[in-house]
Tab-separated table of C-alpha atoms in Angstrom:
chain	number	residue	atom	x	y	z
Y	59	MET	CA	-53.837	-118.181	-99.615
Y	60	ASN	CA	-50.953	-120.493	-98.953
Y	61	PRO	CA	-47.855	-118.784	-97.598
Y	62	LYS	CA	-45.862	-119.670	-100.664
Y	63	ILE	CA	-45.895	-121.738	-103.812
Y	64	VAL	CA	-43.361	-122.617	-106.473
Y	65	VAL	CA	-44.169	-121.260	-109.910
Y	66	ILE	CA	-42.325	-122.011	-113.113
Y	67	ASP	CA	-41.704	-119.841	-116.115
Y	68	PRO	CA	-41.784	-122.428	-118.950
Y	69	THR	CA	-40.094	-120.007	-121.368
Y	70	LYS	CA	-36.989	-119.864	-119.169
Y	71	CYS	CA	-36.841	-123.616	-118.446
Y	72	SER	CA	-34.082	-125.354	-120.417
Y	73	LYS	CA	-35.404	-128.819	-119.429
Y	74	CYS	CA	-32.078	-129.642	-117.776
Y	75	ASN	CA	-33.571	-131.943	-115.099
Y	76	ASP	CA	-31.547	-130.298	-112.283
Y	77	CYS	CA	-34.658	-129.766	-110.137
Y	78	VAL	CA	-35.751	-133.399	-110.522
Y	79	VAL	CA	-32.278	-134.725	-109.666
Y	80	LYS	CA	-31.976	-132.475	-106.608
Y	81	CYS	CA	-35.471	-133.448	-105.438
Y	82	GLU	CA	-34.579	-137.133	-105.702
Y	83	GLU	CA	-31.345	-136.496	-103.795
Y	84	VAL	CA	-33.181	-134.780	-100.942
Y	85	HIS	CA	-36.338	-136.897	-100.683
Y	86	GLY	CA	-35.315	-140.273	-102.131
Y	87	VAL	CA	-38.073	-140.053	-104.762
Y	88	ALA	CA	-38.392	-137.201	-107.249
Y	89	ARG	CA	-41.629	-135.454	-106.313
Y	90	ILE	CA	-41.653	-133.397	-109.496
Y	91	LYS	CA	-43.410	-134.718	-112.561
Y	92	LYS	CA	-42.634	-133.509	-116.048
Y	93	ALA	CA	-44.979	-132.634	-118.885
Y	94	GLU	CA	-43.318	-132.107	-122.273
Y	95	GLY	CA	-39.994	-131.744	-120.488
Y	96	VAL	CA	-41.158	-128.940	-118.213
Y	97	PRO	CA	-41.588	-129.757	-114.505
Y	98	ILE	CA	-45.045	-129.589	-112.936
Y	99	PHE	CA	-45.235	-128.584	-109.290
Y	100	CYS	CA	-47.948	-129.148	-106.745
Y	101	MET	CA	-50.039	-125.967	-106.496
Y	102	GLN	CA	-50.472	-126.448	-102.726
Y	103	CYS	CA	-54.248	-125.928	-103.038
Y	104	GLU	CA	-55.893	-124.162	-100.143
Y	105	ASN	CA	-58.919	-126.431	-100.404
Y	106	ALA	CA	-56.871	-129.477	-101.359
Y	107	PRO	CA	-58.914	-132.229	-103.108
Y	108	CYS	CA	-56.205	-134.804	-102.266
Y	109	MET	CA	-56.583	-134.011	-98.582
Y	110	LYS	CA	-60.374	-134.117	-98.736
Y	111	ILE	CA	-60.603	-137.448	-100.544
Y	112	CYS	CA	-58.037	-139.299	-98.409
Y	113	PRO	CA	-59.961	-142.092	-96.598
Y	114	VAL	CA	-57.452	-142.333	-93.732
Y	115	ASP	CA	-56.676	-138.602	-93.300
Y	116	ALA	CA	-53.054	-139.191	-94.166
Y	117	ILE	CA	-52.713	-135.733	-95.716
Y	118	TYR	CA	-52.559	-132.930	-93.178
Y	119	LEU	CA	-51.783	-129.227	-93.284
Y	120	LYS	CA	-48.417	-128.021	-92.061
Y	121	ASP	CA	-48.058	-124.246	-92.306
Y	122	ASN	CA	-51.017	-124.340	-94.747
Y	123	ILE	CA	-49.162	-126.759	-97.029
Y	124	PRO	CA	-50.660	-130.273	-97.498
Y	125	VAL	CA	-48.123	-132.878	-96.333
Y	126	VAL	CA	-48.433	-136.697	-96.588
Y	127	ASP	CA	-48.088	-138.692	-93.367
Y	128	ARG	CA	-46.121	-141.726	-94.552
Y	129	GLU	CA	-47.167	-143.825	-91.559
Y	130	LYS	CA	-50.894	-143.323	-92.166
Y	131	CYS	CA	-50.883	-143.548	-95.984
Y	132	ILE	CA	-52.290	-146.826	-97.355
Y	133	GLY	CA	-51.334	-146.130	-100.965
Y	134	CYS	CA	-54.910	-146.292	-102.302
Y	135	SER	CA	-54.187	-143.684	-105.038
Y	136	MET	CA	-57.465	-141.833	-104.455
Y	137	CYS	CA	-55.491	-138.610	-104.181
Y	138	GLU	CA	-54.016	-139.243	-107.630
Y	139	ILE	CA	-57.513	-139.388	-109.093
Y	140	ALA	CA	-58.646	-136.282	-107.218
Y	141	CYS	CA	-55.629	-134.070	-108.015
Y	142	PRO	CA	-56.613	-131.714	-110.867
Y	143	ILE	CA	-53.055	-131.238	-112.127
Y	144	GLY	CA	-51.563	-134.697	-111.610
Y	145	ALA	CA	-48.948	-133.526	-109.125
Y	146	ILE	CA	-49.400	-136.341	-106.595
Y	147	PHE	CA	-48.481	-139.960	-107.262
Y	148	THR	CA	-48.107	-143.250	-105.442
Y	149	LYS	CA	-44.810	-145.112	-105.360
Y	150	ASP	CA	-43.785	-147.965	-103.075
Y	151	LYS	CA	-47.276	-147.973	-101.497
Y	152	VAL	CA	-46.969	-144.370	-100.305
Y	153	ALA	CA	-48.277	-141.145	-101.856
Y	154	HIS	CA	-45.645	-138.555	-102.747
Y	155	LYS	CA	-46.208	-134.870	-103.307
Y	156	CYS	CA	-44.182	-131.672	-103.232
Y	157	THR	CA	-44.247	-130.114	-99.765
Y	158	LEU	CA	-41.880	-127.212	-100.504
Y	159	CYS	CA	-39.322	-129.271	-98.515
Y	160	LEU	CA	-41.289	-128.626	-95.302
Y	161	ASP	CA	-40.758	-132.215	-94.143
Y	162	VAL	CA	-36.969	-132.014	-94.324
Y	163	GLU	CA	-34.591	-129.617	-92.652
Y	164	ARG	CA	-34.189	-127.065	-95.384
Y	165	ILE	CA	-34.641	-123.324	-95.425
Y	166	THR	CA	-35.877	-123.092	-99.015
Y	167	PRO	CA	-37.095	-125.725	-101.509
Y	168	ALA	CA	-34.209	-127.688	-103.012
Y	169	CYS	CA	-35.499	-127.359	-106.586
Y	170	VAL	CA	-35.568	-123.548	-106.437
Y	171	GLU	CA	-31.946	-123.543	-105.303
Y	172	ALA	CA	-30.931	-126.081	-107.945
Y	173	CYS	CA	-32.522	-124.221	-110.873
Y	174	GLY	CA	-29.743	-122.581	-112.859
Y	175	ASP	CA	-32.075	-120.855	-115.313
Y	176	ASN	CA	-33.977	-118.921	-112.649
Y	177	ALA	CA	-37.139	-120.451	-114.076
Y	178	LEU	CA	-38.459	-121.429	-110.639
Y	179	LYS	CA	-39.719	-118.785	-108.290
Y	180	LEU	CA	-41.060	-118.874	-104.777
Y	181	ILE	CA	-44.005	-116.564	-104.566
Y	182	CYS	CA	-46.521	-115.575	-101.909
Y	183	ASP	CA	-49.647	-113.419	-101.741
Y	184	GLU	CA	-47.538	-110.241	-101.382
Y	185	TYR	CA	-46.114	-110.869	-104.839
Y	186	LEU	CA	-49.522	-111.528	-106.335
Y	187	GLU	CA	-50.782	-108.201	-105.032
Y	188	ALA	CA	-47.782	-106.414	-106.554
Y	189	ILE	CA	-48.317	-108.180	-109.894
Y	190	LYS	CA	-51.998	-107.242	-109.946
Y	191	GLU	CA	-51.484	-103.567	-109.106
Y	192	PRO	CA	-49.956	-102.459	-112.473
Y	193	LYS	CA	-52.634	-104.446	-114.312
Y	194	ARG	CA	-55.370	-102.553	-112.485
Y	195	LYS	CA	-53.676	-99.260	-113.314
Y	196	LYS	CA	-53.458	-100.317	-116.965
Y	197	LEU	CA	-57.158	-101.104	-117.005
Y	198	ILE	CA	-58.015	-97.697	-115.577
Y	199	LYS	CA	-55.851	-96.077	-118.267
Y	200	VAL	CA	-57.498	-98.076	-121.066
Y	201	LEU	CA	-60.982	-97.335	-119.724
Y	202	SER	CA	-60.379	-93.624	-119.345
Y	203	GLU	CA	-58.932	-93.376	-122.874
Y	204	GLY	CA	-61.864	-95.346	-124.274
Y	205	ILE	CA	-64.393	-93.100	-122.581
Y	206	LYS	CA	-62.595	-90.012	-123.918
Y	207	GLU	CA	-62.876	-91.401	-127.467
Y	208	ILE	CA	-66.577	-92.124	-127.073
Y	209	LEU	CA	-67.517	-88.857	-125.393
Y	210	TYR	CA	-65.374	-86.353	-127.245
H	99	MET	CA	-41.740	-102.734	-103.793
H	100	LEU	CA	-42.439	-106.366	-104.526
H	101	GLY	CA	-42.884	-108.114	-107.818
H	102	ARG	CA	-40.012	-106.266	-109.439
H	103	ASN	CA	-38.942	-109.168	-111.496
H	104	ILE	CA	-35.797	-107.637	-112.939
H	105	PRO	CA	-34.121	-105.867	-110.052
H	106	TYR	CA	-30.734	-105.853	-111.705
H	107	GLN	CA	-29.703	-105.383	-115.306
H	108	PRO	CA	-29.105	-108.967	-116.478
H	109	THR	CA	-26.447	-107.765	-118.913
H	110	ALA	CA	-24.407	-106.170	-116.126
H	111	GLY	CA	-23.370	-109.542	-114.701
H	112	THR	CA	-21.529	-112.381	-116.309
H	113	ASN	CA	-23.470	-115.283	-114.867
H	114	LEU	CA	-27.012	-116.416	-114.312
H	115	TYR	CA	-26.712	-117.083	-110.630
H	116	HIS	CA	-27.998	-113.802	-109.311
H	117	ALA	CA	-29.864	-113.545	-106.046
H	118	GLU	CA	-33.514	-114.463	-105.963
H	119	VAL	CA	-35.738	-111.544	-104.996
H	120	VAL	CA	-37.775	-112.339	-101.906
H	121	SER	CA	-40.649	-110.619	-100.189
H	122	THR	CA	-40.735	-110.002	-96.449
H	123	LYS	CA	-43.105	-112.909	-95.951
H	124	ILE	CA	-40.791	-115.398	-97.637
H	125	ALA	CA	-37.807	-113.962	-95.720
H	126	VAL	CA	-39.692	-114.509	-92.450
H	127	ASN	CA	-40.549	-118.063	-93.480
H	128	MET	CA	-36.868	-118.683	-94.143
H	129	VAL	CA	-35.942	-117.435	-90.676
H	130	LYS	CA	-38.656	-119.606	-89.183
H	131	ARG	CA	-37.361	-122.708	-90.927
H	132	SER	CA	-33.702	-122.162	-90.142
H	133	ARG	CA	-32.131	-123.920	-87.165
H	134	ARG	CA	-29.474	-121.361	-86.373
H	135	PRO	CA	-29.857	-117.970	-88.037
H	136	LEU	CA	-27.393	-115.106	-87.653
H	137	LEU	CA	-27.989	-111.419	-88.213
H	138	VAL	CA	-25.002	-109.310	-89.214
H	139	ILE	CA	-25.545	-105.597	-88.663
H	140	GLY	CA	-23.256	-103.094	-90.331
H	141	GLU	CA	-22.666	-99.442	-89.582
H	142	TYR	CA	-24.969	-98.002	-92.282
H	143	SER	CA	-28.240	-99.628	-91.244
H	144	GLY	CA	-29.810	-96.292	-90.272
H	145	GLU	CA	-33.239	-96.267	-88.717
H	146	ALA	CA	-34.033	-99.835	-89.803
H	147	VAL	CA	-31.657	-101.287	-87.236
H	148	LYS	CA	-33.943	-100.108	-84.410
H	149	TYR	CA	-36.490	-102.698	-85.447
H	150	LEU	CA	-33.960	-105.506	-85.561
H	151	GLU	CA	-31.892	-104.849	-82.451
H	152	ASP	CA	-34.146	-106.593	-79.952
H	153	LEU	CA	-34.865	-109.646	-82.120
H	154	LYS	CA	-34.263	-112.993	-80.492
H	155	ILE	CA	-31.720	-113.948	-83.136
H	156	GLU	CA	-27.965	-114.188	-82.684
H	157	LYS	CA	-26.479	-110.866	-83.793
H	158	VAL	CA	-23.024	-109.660	-84.720
H	159	TYR	CA	-22.186	-105.997	-85.219
H	160	THR	CA	-19.540	-105.311	-87.787
H	161	PRO	CA	-16.999	-103.728	-87.624
H	162	ARG	CA	-17.686	-102.913	-83.937
H	163	GLU	CA	-17.495	-106.517	-82.708
H	164	MET	CA	-15.865	-108.306	-85.573
H	165	ASN	CA	-14.356	-107.522	-88.934
H	166	LEU	CA	-16.562	-108.725	-91.804
H	167	LEU	CA	-13.741	-110.799	-93.278
H	168	ALA	CA	-13.170	-112.646	-90.006
H	169	LEU	CA	-16.899	-113.162	-89.647
H	170	ILE	CA	-17.308	-114.558	-93.159
H	171	LYS	CA	-14.536	-117.068	-92.459
H	172	ARG	CA	-16.111	-118.028	-89.137
H	173	VAL	CA	-19.680	-118.528	-90.390
H	174	PRO	CA	-19.220	-121.888	-92.225
H	175	ARG	CA	-17.293	-123.343	-89.270
H	176	GLU	CA	-19.861	-122.388	-86.624
H	177	GLY	CA	-22.805	-124.267	-88.139
H	178	TYR	CA	-25.052	-121.336	-89.042
H	179	ASP	CA	-27.517	-122.215	-91.782
H	180	LEU	CA	-28.917	-118.764	-92.553
H	181	VAL	CA	-27.005	-115.499	-92.396
H	182	MET	CA	-28.757	-112.163	-92.843
H	183	PHE	CA	-26.898	-108.956	-93.605
H	184	ILE	CA	-27.938	-105.345	-93.251
H	185	GLY	CA	-26.123	-102.030	-93.436
H	186	ILE	CA	-22.759	-103.137	-94.808
H	187	THR	CA	-20.949	-101.248	-97.584
H	188	TYR	CA	-22.385	-102.600	-100.843
H	189	TYR	CA	-19.193	-103.621	-102.650
H	190	TYR	CA	-17.511	-104.975	-99.520
H	191	LEU	CA	-20.566	-107.093	-98.726
H	192	ASN	CA	-20.655	-108.425	-102.279
H	193	GLN	CA	-17.090	-109.686	-101.938
H	194	GLY	CA	-17.921	-111.479	-98.712
H	195	LEU	CA	-21.100	-112.965	-100.126
H	196	THR	CA	-19.209	-114.382	-103.099
H	197	TYR	CA	-17.035	-116.351	-100.704
H	198	LEU	CA	-20.061	-117.723	-98.854
H	199	LYS	CA	-21.854	-118.535	-102.104
H	200	HIS	CA	-19.036	-120.544	-103.609
H	201	PHE	CA	-17.252	-122.051	-100.624
H	202	SER	CA	-19.954	-122.865	-98.084
H	203	ASP	CA	-23.454	-124.289	-97.719
H	204	VAL	CA	-24.696	-121.274	-95.774
H	205	ILE	CA	-27.759	-119.525	-97.200
H	206	THR	CA	-27.379	-115.764	-97.357
H	207	LEU	CA	-30.172	-113.209	-97.242
H	208	THR	CA	-29.681	-109.461	-97.476
H	209	LEU	CA	-32.143	-107.128	-95.816
H	210	ASP	CA	-30.779	-103.946	-97.392
H	211	GLY	CA	-32.957	-101.649	-99.433
H	212	LYS	CA	-31.016	-102.483	-102.551
H	213	TYR	CA	-30.630	-105.643	-104.568
H	214	VAL	CA	-27.413	-107.515	-103.796
H	215	PRO	CA	-26.779	-109.978	-106.649
H	216	ASN	CA	-24.174	-112.117	-104.899
H	217	ALA	CA	-26.453	-113.205	-102.063
H	218	HIS	CA	-28.689	-116.235	-102.400
H	219	TYR	CA	-31.784	-114.199	-101.571
H	220	SER	CA	-32.174	-110.452	-101.509
H	221	PHE	CA	-34.785	-107.745	-101.107
H	222	PRO	CA	-35.412	-105.781	-104.321
H	223	ASN	CA	-34.344	-102.164	-104.856
H	224	MET	CA	-36.492	-99.939	-102.713
H	225	GLU	CA	-36.916	-96.304	-101.747
H	226	GLU	CA	-35.777	-95.451	-98.230
H	227	ASN	CA	-39.293	-95.273	-96.770
H	228	GLU	CA	-40.309	-98.431	-98.614
H	229	HIS	CA	-37.339	-100.223	-97.079
H	230	LEU	CA	-38.248	-99.044	-93.611
H	231	GLU	CA	-41.791	-100.303	-94.117
H	232	ALA	CA	-40.433	-103.656	-95.296
H	233	ILE	CA	-38.219	-103.976	-92.211
H	234	LYS	CA	-41.137	-103.039	-89.937
H	235	ARG	CA	-43.251	-105.683	-91.633
H	236	PHE	CA	-40.426	-108.224	-91.371
H	237	ARG	CA	-40.248	-107.511	-87.637
H	238	MET	CA	-44.015	-107.697	-87.205
H	239	LEU	CA	-44.288	-111.027	-89.036
H	240	LEU	CA	-41.373	-112.447	-87.031
H	241	ASP	CA	-43.101	-111.447	-83.794
H	242	ASN	CA	-46.300	-113.148	-84.912
H	243	LEU	CA	-44.638	-116.498	-85.471
């Protein structure tokens, strides 16, 4: 999977707009879109539909993250139609999407640093494995208890 | 080791701005993206330091080469963008990190086996062998860049 993605915990988000403001400050255009006040981030799809549909190959992979080449982009908005979560949009004849700040000189994404509620998290496959492990153990426990009830 | 979402009792601190827990992979990505990283090695790093000593990153040994206080004052002036700490006395390091957090733009990352809330990014609390494994993995991923 992708090296890292930004995930949001909507229950922690106070809808303060800090991430959007910081994103606009860093990139000129806020690359985060909001739905019911909560920011929506690009999922950095491994098999990115926006990249596949682009007629001029303006979206390329940098460290497994799809990044828009501003020079190549013709602003046709095909990527907007293809994106399943509506995280890419066209403004000023160029497509904009979250790139985890890979196209600017930053160590970590600006939004994650700006979030005062700790609602945004940078995660990678190592985390996912650690999250899944206790769930698997729980399943084994439930199954073994269920079998005990049936058999004895 | 990873995925411990609450590494620190939230009630024990007075603010929300506690360090973000990072995995080794994200820590390596941070090093990769930084222009001028610095590794500060303290006197209590133990066996883990063996895996970090021959890294091609600028290193400072404290207190052997420089006092931590002097180093913390020097870091914002020298243009470092990422500073990593390992093996420094917990409470002393926390004081230094507070200064860097509030009075500089430097990003701080602690590689210790315990969560350090005043850093920007920190490893979670780990057992000693878990920590050693994490450092080995950190080294391996850095070599594979």
